[in-house]
Coordinates of C-alpha atoms and ligand atoms in Angstrom, one line a residue:
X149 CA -26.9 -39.5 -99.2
X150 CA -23.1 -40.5 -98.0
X151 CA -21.4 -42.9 -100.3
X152 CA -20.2 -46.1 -98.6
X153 CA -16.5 -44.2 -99.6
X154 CA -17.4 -41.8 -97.6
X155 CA -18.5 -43.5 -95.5
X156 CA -15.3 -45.8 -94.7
X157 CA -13.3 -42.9 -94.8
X158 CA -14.8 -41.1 -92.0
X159 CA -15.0 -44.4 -89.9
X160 CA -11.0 -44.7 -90.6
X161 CA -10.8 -41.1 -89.5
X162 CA -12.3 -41.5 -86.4
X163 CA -10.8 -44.8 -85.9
X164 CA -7.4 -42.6 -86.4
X165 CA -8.9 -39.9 -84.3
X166 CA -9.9 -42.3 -81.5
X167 CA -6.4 -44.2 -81.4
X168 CA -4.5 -40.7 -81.3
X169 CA -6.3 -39.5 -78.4
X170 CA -5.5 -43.1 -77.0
X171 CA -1.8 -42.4 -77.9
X172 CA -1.7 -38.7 -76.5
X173 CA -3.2 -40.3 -73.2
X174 CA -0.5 -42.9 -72.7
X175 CA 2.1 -40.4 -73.2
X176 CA 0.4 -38.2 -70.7
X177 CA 0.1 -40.8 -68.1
X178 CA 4.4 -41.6 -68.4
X179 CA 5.1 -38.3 -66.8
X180 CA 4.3 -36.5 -64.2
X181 CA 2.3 -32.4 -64.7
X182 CA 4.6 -29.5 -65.4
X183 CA 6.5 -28.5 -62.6
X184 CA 6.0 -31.5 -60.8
X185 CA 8.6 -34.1 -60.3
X186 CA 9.5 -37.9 -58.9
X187 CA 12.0 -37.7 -56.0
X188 CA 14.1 -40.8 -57.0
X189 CA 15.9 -43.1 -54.6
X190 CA 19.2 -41.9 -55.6
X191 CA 18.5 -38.0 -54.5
X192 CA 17.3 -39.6 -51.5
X193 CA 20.0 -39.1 -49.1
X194 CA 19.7 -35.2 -49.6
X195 CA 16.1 -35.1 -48.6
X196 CA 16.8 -37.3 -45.8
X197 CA 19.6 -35.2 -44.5
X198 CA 17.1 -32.2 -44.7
X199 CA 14.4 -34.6 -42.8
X200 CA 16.7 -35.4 -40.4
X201 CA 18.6 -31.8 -39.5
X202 CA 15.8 -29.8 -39.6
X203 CA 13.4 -32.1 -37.4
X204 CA 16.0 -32.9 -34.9
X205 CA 16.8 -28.4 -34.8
X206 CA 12.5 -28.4 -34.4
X207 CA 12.6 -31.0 -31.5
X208 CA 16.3 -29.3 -29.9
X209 CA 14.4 -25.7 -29.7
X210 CA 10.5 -27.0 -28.2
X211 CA 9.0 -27.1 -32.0
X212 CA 6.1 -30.1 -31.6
X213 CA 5.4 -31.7 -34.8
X214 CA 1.9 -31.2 -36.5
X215 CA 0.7 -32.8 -40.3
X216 CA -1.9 -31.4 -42.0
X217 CA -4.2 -31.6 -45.1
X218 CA -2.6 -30.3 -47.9
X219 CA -6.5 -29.6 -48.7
X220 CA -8.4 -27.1 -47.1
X221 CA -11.4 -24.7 -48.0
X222 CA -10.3 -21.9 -50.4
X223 CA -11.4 -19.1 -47.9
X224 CA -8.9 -20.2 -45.3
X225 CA -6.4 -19.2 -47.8
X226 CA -7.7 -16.0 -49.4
X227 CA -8.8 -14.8 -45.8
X228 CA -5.7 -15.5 -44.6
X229 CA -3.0 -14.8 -46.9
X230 CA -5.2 -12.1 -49.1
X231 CA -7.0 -11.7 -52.0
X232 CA -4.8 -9.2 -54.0
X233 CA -1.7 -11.0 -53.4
X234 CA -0.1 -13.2 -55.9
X235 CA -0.8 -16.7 -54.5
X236 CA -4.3 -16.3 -54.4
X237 CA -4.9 -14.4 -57.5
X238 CA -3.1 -16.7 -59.9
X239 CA -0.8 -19.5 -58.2
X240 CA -3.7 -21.6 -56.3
X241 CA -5.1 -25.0 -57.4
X242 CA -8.4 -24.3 -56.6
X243 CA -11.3 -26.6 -57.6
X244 CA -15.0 -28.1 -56.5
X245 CA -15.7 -30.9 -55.2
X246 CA -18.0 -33.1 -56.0
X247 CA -20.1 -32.2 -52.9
X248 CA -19.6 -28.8 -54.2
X249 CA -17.2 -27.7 -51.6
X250 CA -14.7 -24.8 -53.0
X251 CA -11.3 -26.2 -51.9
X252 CA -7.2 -25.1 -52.7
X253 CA -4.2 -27.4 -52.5
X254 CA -2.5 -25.6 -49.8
X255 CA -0.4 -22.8 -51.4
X256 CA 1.5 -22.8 -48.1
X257 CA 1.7 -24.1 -44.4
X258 CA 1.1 -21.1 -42.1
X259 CA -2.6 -20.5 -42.7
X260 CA -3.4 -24.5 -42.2
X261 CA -1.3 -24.4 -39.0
X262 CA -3.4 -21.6 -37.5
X263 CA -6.4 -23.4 -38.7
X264 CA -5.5 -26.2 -36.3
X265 CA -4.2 -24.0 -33.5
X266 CA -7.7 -22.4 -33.2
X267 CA -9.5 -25.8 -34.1
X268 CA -7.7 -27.4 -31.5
X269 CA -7.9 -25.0 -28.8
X270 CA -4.2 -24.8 -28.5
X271 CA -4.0 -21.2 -27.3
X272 CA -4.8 -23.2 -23.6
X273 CA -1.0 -24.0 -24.1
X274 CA 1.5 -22.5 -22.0
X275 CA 3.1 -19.9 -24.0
X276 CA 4.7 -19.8 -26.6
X277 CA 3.1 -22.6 -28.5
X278 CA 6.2 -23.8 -31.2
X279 CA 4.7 -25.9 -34.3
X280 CA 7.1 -27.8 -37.1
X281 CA 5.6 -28.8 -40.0
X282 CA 6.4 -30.1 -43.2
X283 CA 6.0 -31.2 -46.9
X284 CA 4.4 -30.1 -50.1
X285 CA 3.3 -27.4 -51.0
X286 CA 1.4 -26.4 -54.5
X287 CA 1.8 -22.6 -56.4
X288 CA 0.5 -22.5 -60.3
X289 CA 3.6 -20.7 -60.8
X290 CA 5.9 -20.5 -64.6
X291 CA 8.2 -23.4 -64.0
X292 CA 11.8 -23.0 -64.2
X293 CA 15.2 -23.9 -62.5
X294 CA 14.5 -23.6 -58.7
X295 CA 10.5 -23.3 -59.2
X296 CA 8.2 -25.8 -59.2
X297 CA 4.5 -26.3 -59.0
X298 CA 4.7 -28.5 -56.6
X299 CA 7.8 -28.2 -54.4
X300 CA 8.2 -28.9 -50.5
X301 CA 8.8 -26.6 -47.6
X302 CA 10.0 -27.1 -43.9
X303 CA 7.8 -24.8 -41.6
X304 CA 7.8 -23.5 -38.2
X305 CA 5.8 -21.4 -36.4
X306 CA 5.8 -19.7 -32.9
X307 CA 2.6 -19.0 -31.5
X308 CA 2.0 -16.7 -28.2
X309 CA 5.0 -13.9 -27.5
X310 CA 5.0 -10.4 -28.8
X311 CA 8.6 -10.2 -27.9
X312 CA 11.4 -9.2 -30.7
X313 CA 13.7 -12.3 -28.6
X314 CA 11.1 -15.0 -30.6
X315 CA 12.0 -13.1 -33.7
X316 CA 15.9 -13.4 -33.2
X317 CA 15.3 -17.2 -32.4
X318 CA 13.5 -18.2 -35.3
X319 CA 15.5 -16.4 -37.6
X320 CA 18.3 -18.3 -35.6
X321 CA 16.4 -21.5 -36.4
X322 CA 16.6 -20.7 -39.9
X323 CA 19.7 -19.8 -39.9
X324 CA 21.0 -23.1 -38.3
X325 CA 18.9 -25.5 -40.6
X326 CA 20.7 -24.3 -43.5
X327 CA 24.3 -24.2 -41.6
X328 CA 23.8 -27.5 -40.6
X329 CA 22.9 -28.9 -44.0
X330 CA 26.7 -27.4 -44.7
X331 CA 25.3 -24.4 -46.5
X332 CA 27.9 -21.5 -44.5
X333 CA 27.8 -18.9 -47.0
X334 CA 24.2 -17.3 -46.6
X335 CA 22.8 -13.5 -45.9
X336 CA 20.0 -12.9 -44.2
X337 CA 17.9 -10.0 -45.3
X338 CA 15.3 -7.9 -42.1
X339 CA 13.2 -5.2 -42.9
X340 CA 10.3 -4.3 -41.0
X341 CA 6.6 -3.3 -42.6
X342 CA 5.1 -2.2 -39.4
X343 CA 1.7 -3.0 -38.2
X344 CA -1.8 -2.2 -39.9
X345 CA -1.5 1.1 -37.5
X346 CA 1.4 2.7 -39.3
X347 CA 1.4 0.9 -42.4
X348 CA -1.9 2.6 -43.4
X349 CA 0.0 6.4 -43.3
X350 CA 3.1 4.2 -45.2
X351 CA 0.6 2.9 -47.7
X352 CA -0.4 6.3 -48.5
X353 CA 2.7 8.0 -48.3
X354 CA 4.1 5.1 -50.9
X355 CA 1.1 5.4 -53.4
X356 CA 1.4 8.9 -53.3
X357 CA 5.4 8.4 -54.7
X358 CA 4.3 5.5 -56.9
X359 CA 1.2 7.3 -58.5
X360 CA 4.0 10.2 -59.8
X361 CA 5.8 6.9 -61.5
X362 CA 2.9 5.0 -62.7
X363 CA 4.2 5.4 -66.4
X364 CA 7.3 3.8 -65.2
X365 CA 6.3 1.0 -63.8
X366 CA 5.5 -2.7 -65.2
X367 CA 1.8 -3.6 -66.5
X368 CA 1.7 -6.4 -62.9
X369 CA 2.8 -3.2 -60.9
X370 CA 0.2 -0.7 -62.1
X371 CA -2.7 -3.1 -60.8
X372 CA -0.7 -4.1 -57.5
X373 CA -1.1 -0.4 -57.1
X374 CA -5.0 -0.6 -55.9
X375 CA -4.3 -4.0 -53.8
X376 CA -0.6 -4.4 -52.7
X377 CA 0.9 -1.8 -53.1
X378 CA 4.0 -2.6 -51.1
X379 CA 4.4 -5.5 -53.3
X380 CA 5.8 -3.0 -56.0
X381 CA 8.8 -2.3 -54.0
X382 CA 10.2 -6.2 -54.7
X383 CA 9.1 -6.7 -57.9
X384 CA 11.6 -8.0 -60.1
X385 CA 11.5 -5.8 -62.9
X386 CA 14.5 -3.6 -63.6
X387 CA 12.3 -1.0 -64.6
X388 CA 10.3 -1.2 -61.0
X389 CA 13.4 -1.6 -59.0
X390 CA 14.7 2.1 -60.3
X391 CA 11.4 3.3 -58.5
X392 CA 11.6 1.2 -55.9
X393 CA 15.0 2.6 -54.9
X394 CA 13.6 6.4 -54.1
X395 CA 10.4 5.1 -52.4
X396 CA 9.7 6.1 -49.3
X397 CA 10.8 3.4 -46.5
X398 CA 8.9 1.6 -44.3
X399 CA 11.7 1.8 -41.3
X400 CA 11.6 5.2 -41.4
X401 CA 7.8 5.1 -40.7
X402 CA 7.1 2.6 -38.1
X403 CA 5.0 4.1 -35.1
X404 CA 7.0 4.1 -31.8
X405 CA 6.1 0.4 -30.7
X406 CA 7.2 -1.1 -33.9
X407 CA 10.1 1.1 -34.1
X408 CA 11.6 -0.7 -30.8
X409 CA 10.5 -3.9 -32.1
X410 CA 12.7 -3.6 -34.8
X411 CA 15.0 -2.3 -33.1
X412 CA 14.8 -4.4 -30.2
X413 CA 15.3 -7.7 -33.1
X414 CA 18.2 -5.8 -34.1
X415 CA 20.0 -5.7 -30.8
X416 CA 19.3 -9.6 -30.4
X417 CA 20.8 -10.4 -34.2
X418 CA 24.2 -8.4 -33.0
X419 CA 24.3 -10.1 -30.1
X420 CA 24.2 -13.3 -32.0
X421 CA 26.3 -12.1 -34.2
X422 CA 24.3 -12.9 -36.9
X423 CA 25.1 -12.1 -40.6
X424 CA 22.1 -9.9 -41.2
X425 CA 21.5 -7.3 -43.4
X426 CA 18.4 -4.6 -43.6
X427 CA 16.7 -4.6 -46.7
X428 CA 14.7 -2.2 -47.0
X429 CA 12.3 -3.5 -50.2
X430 CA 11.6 -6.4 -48.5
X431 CA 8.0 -6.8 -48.2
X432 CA 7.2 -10.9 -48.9
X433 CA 4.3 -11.8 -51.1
X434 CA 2.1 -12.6 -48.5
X435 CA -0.3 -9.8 -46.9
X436 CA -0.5 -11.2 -43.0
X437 CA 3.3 -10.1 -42.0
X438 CA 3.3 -7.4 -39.4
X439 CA 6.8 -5.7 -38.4
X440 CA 9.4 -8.4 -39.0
X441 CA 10.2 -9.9 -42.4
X442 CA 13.0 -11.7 -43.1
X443 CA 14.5 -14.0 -46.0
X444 CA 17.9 -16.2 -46.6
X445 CA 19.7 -16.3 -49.0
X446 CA 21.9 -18.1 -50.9
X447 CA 25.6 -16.6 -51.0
X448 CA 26.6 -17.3 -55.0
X449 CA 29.3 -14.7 -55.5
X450 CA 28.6 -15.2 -59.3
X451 CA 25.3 -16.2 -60.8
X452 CA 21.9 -16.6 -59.6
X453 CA 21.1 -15.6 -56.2
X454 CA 18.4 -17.7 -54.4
X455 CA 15.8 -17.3 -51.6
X456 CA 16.5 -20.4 -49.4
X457 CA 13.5 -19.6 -47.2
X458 CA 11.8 -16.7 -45.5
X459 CA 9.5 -15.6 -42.7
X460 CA 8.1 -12.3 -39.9
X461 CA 5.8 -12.0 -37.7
X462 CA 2.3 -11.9 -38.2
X463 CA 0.3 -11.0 -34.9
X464 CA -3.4 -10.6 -36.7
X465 CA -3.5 -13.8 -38.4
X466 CA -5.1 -15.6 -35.8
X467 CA -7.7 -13.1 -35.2
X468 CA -8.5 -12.5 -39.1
X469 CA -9.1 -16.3 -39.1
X470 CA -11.4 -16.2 -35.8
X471 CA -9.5 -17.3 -33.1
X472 CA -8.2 -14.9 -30.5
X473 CA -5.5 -12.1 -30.8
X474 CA -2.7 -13.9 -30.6
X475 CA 1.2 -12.6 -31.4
X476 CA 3.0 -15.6 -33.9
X477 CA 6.0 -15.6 -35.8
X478 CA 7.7 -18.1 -38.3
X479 CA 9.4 -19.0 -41.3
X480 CA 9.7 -21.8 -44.1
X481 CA 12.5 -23.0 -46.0
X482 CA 12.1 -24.4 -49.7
X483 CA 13.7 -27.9 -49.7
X484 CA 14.2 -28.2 -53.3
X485 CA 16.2 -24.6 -52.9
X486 CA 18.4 -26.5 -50.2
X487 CA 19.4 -29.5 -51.9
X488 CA 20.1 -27.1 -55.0
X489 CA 22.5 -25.5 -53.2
X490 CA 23.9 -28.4 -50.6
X491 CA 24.8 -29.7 -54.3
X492 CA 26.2 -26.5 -55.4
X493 CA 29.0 -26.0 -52.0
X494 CA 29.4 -29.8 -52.3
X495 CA 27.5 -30.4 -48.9
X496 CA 27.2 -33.8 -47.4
X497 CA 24.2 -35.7 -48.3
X498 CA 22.9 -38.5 -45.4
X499 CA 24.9 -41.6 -45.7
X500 CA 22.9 -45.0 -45.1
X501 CA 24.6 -47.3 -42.5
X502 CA 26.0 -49.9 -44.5
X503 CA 25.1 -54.1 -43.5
X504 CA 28.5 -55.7 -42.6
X505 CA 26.3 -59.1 -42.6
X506 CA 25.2 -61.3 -45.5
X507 CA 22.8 -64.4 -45.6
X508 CA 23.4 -67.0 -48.1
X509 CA 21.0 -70.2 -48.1
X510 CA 21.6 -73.1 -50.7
X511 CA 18.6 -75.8 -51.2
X512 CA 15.0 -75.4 -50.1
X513 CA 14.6 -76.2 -46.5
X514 CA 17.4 -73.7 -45.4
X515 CA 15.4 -71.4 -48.1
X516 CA 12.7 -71.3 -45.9
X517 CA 14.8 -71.2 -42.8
X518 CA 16.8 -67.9 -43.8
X519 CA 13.2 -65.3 -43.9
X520 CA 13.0 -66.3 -40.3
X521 CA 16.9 -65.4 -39.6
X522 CA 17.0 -62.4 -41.5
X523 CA 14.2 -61.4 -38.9
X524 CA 15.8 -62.8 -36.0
X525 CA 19.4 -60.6 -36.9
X526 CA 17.2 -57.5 -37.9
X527 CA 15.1 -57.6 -34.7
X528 CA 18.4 -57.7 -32.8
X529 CA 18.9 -54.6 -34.6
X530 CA 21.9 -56.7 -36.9
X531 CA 21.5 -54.7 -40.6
X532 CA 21.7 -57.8 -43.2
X533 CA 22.0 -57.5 -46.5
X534 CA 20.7 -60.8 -48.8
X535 CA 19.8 -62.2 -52.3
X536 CA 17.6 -64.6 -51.7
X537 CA 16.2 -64.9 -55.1
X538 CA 19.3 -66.6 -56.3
X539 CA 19.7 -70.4 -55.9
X540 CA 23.9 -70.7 -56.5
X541 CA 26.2 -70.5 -53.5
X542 CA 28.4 -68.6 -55.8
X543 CA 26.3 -65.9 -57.3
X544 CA 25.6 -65.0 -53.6
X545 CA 28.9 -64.8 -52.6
X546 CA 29.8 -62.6 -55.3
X547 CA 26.8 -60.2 -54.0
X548 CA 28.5 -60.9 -50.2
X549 CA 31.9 -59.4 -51.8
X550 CA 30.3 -56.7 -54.2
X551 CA 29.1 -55.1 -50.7
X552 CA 32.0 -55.3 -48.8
X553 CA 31.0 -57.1 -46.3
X554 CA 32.5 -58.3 -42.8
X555 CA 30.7 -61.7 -42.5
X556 CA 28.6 -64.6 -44.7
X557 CA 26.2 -66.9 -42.8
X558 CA 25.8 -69.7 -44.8
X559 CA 22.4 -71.6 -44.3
X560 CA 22.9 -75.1 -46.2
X561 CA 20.5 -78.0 -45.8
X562 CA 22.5 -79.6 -43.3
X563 CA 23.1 -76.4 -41.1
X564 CA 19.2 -75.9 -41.2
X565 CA 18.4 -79.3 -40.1
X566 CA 21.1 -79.1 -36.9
X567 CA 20.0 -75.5 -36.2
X568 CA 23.3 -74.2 -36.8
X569 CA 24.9 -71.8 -39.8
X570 CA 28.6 -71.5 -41.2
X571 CA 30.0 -67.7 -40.2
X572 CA 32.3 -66.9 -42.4
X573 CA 35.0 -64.1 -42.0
X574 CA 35.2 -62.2 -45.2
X575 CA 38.4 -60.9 -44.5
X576 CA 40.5 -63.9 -43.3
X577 CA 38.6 -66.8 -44.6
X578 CA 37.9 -68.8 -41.6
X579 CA 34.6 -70.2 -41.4
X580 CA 33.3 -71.5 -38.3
X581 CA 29.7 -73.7 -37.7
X582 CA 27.8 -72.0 -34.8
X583 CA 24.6 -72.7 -32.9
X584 CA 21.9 -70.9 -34.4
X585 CA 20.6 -69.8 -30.3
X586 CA 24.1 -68.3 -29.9
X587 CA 24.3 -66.6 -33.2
X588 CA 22.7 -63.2 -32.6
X589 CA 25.1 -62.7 -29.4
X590 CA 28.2 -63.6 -31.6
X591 CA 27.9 -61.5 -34.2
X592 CA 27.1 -58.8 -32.0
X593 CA 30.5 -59.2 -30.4
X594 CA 32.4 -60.1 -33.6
X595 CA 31.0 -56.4 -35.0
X596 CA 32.0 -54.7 -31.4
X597 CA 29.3 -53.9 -29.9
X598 CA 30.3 -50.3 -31.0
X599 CA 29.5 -50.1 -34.3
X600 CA 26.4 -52.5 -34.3
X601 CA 23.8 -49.8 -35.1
X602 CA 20.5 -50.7 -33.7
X603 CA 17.5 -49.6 -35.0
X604 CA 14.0 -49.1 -33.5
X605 CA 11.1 -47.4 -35.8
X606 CA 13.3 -46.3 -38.6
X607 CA 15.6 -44.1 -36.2
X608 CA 19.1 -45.4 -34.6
X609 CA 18.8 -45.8 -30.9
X610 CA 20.8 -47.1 -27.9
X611 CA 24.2 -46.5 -26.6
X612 CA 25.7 -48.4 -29.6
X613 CA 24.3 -46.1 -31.9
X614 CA 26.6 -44.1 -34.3
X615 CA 26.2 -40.5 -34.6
X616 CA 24.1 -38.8 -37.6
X617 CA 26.7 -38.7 -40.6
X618 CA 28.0 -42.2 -40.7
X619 CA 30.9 -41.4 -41.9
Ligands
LIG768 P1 7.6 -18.3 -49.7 O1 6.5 -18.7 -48.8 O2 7.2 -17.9 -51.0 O3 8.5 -17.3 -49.1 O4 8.5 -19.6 -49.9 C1 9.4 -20.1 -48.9 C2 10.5 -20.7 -49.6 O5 10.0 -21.8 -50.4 C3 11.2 -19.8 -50.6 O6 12.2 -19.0 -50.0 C4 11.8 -20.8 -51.6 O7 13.0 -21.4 -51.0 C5 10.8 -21.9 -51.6 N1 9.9 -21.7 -52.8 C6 8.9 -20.8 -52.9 N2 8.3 -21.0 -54.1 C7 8.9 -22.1 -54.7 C8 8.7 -22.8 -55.9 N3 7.8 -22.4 -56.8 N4 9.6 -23.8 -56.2 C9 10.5 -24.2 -55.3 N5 10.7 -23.6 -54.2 C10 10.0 -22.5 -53.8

């Protein structure tokens, strides 16, 4: 039998146990999973500057926009991306749910978009069908500086033309998404893997080499050898890279039509003049690239060099997934990867148009008066700034002056009773009492029409509208 010691003791024990597990839950709950992270208002203007420039590059070169799930069934993924890469053997969020479906966070855009293309009958579509997309995307990867479990990518994808020219362009795409974020120092890498046709002779020739090296190489390499090979020849390990370097070459083993292909994308980068390089050991993680590959990369002179984004061609994607044989090409740039570097070169991050209006009410009629002007000025596409939750004329005033403001409309009791407010110049002083009717039109001409910005749906619009950096 348990003495009533005993007895208490365990109770306060599990009592103890109990509130720990309480504790370690709370502490959970303040912060977000490893390698996940809150995008705060202040690092806002550098994600909207990457919204903005590379959806207004996918609407200047015929890109239509398309959102997906970030969930889809796992097989999409490990069909199309393949089961002895990396991403599906150990960086996919995979789970059931709890109709028993076998679903993965999507590891990356490419296979969902072809999903939809085929879904949605799109290959009806005049030629070549062009597709933006973009947000987050989810890799069970180690954390660290520049890699995250849940980072987000901008993704386009070209659907339709065999011909090396769509190459050249989306690499020009990419190229001119990160130039125009004011990232100028980048190299682009180009290799070329071939199709399944002459890759297959490649594949043997290069696990012939790497089977004479298989002491050398590291533990991840020796089992890439059965299922991705080619994958060996990036790998990241010092001791893999010294093989890598006397491997056998894929260029130098392409069959005739990917050998002008290549050649062919080469001819178009020179004629863009295009800082390019051909690498080789590029490969990408990914097993449904056919001929072109390509990354970008960040030009550090000193430290770490970064992949800002990369892409090829992958012509049997469409048909691996069941739709019909259709050419595609495309690429996807890491956003966190940008902003890590706009910071870096000191790049410009989007600047907000600042209100040059403020509302100031005083007592409780002209309270309720000034919801209804704000939205009277703002419909009239008139940015005010307010703080109505203060009572003293002063205290608002001092807000008025903190933002640098061009005018203060003063809403007092009297003013809301004769349907007029006090517009007062911030600069000079001078306050004048105007009809509330003729208000809207007056400010609009005391601000010059020109640098009124109007909005519509979140986007500036109209002649009066200033350009994208309002600076
Ligand atoms: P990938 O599909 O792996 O080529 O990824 C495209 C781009 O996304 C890369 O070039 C990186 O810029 C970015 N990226 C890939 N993985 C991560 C990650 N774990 N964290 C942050 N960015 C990533």
């Amino acid at each position: 039998m348990i003495s009533k010691k005993k007895k208490t003791v365990k109770k306060k024990s599990r009592k103890f146990k109990a509130g720990e597990k309480i504790k370690e839950q709370a502490e959970l709950l303040l912060q977000p999973l490893r390698g996940m992270k809150d995008i705060l208002p202040e690092e806002q203007p550098y994600w909207d500057q990457v919204r903005r420039v590379s959806e207004k590059l996918a609407r200047d070169y015929g890109f239509a926009r398309i959102d997906l799930p970030l969930l889809e069934y796992t097989n999409l993924f490990s069909r199309g991306i393949g089961e002895g890469t990396d991403v599906i053997e150990k960086e996919m969020y995979s789970f059931l749910t709890r109709g028993g479906d076998k679903v993965s966070l999507r590891p990356e855009m490419t296979a969902g978009v072809c999903r939809a293309y085929i879904q949605h009958g799109m290959n009806i579509l005049s030629k070549p069908v062009k597709l933006f997309s973009t947000g987050p995307v989810y890799r069970y990867e180690r954390p660290q500086e520049g890699r995250y479990r849940e980072h987000y990518q901008v993704n386009y994808d070209t659907f339709g033309e065999q011909d090396a020219i769509l190459d050249a362009q989306i690499i020009q795409v990419a190229l001119r998404v990160v130039q125009n974020l004011g990232i100028k120092a980048v190299q682009i890498q180009v290799n070329s893997i071939g199709c399944p046709f002459c890759r297959k002779e490649y594949r043997e020739l290069l696990v012939n080499y790497l089977e004479s090296k298989k002491n050398k190489l590291c533990q991840d390499c020796k089992k890439r050898m059965e299922l991705n090979p080619l994958r060996i020849l990036d790998c990241k390990e010092d001791k893999c890279s010294q093989v890598a370097a006397a491997a056998p070459q894929s260029i130098d083993h392409l069959c005739e039509d990917c050998r002008l292909h290549f050649r062919s994308l080469l001819e178009y980068l020179d004629e863009l003049n295009l800082p390019y390089m051909i690498n080789p050991h590029l490969v990408r993680g990914l097993d449904y690239y056919t001929k072109t590959v390509f990354e970008i990369w960040s030009g550090q002179e000193e430290g770490r060099k970064y992949s800002l984004g990369g892409g090829g061609r992958y012509d049997g994607l469409i048909k691996v997934l069941g739709g019909e044989d259709t050419p595609a090409v495309g690429f996807a740039l890491g956003v966190e990867r940008l902003i890590g570097e706009m910071k870096r070169v000191q790049a410009k991050a989007y600047k907000y148009p600042k209100p040059k209006v403020f509302l100031a009410q005083l007592g409780d009629f002209a309270k309720k008066k000034s919801l209804g002007l704000f939205s009277e000025l703002e419909k009239n596409g008139i940015l005010v700034a307010e703080s109505f939750g203060r009572g003293s004329l002063k205290s608002q005033l001092k807000v008025a002056d903190r933002l640098g403001v061009e005018i203060t409309l003063i809403l007092g009791q009297k003013e809301a009773l004769d349907q007029t407010v006090i517009v007062k110049n911030m600069k000079t002083g001078v306050q004048e009492i105007v009809s509330a009717d003729k208000l809207v039109d007056l400010i609009k001409k005391k601000l010059k029409t020109s640098s009124v910005i109007v909005y519509h749906n979140g986007e500036e619009n109209g002649n009066n509208s200033k350009s994208l950096n309002q600076d």
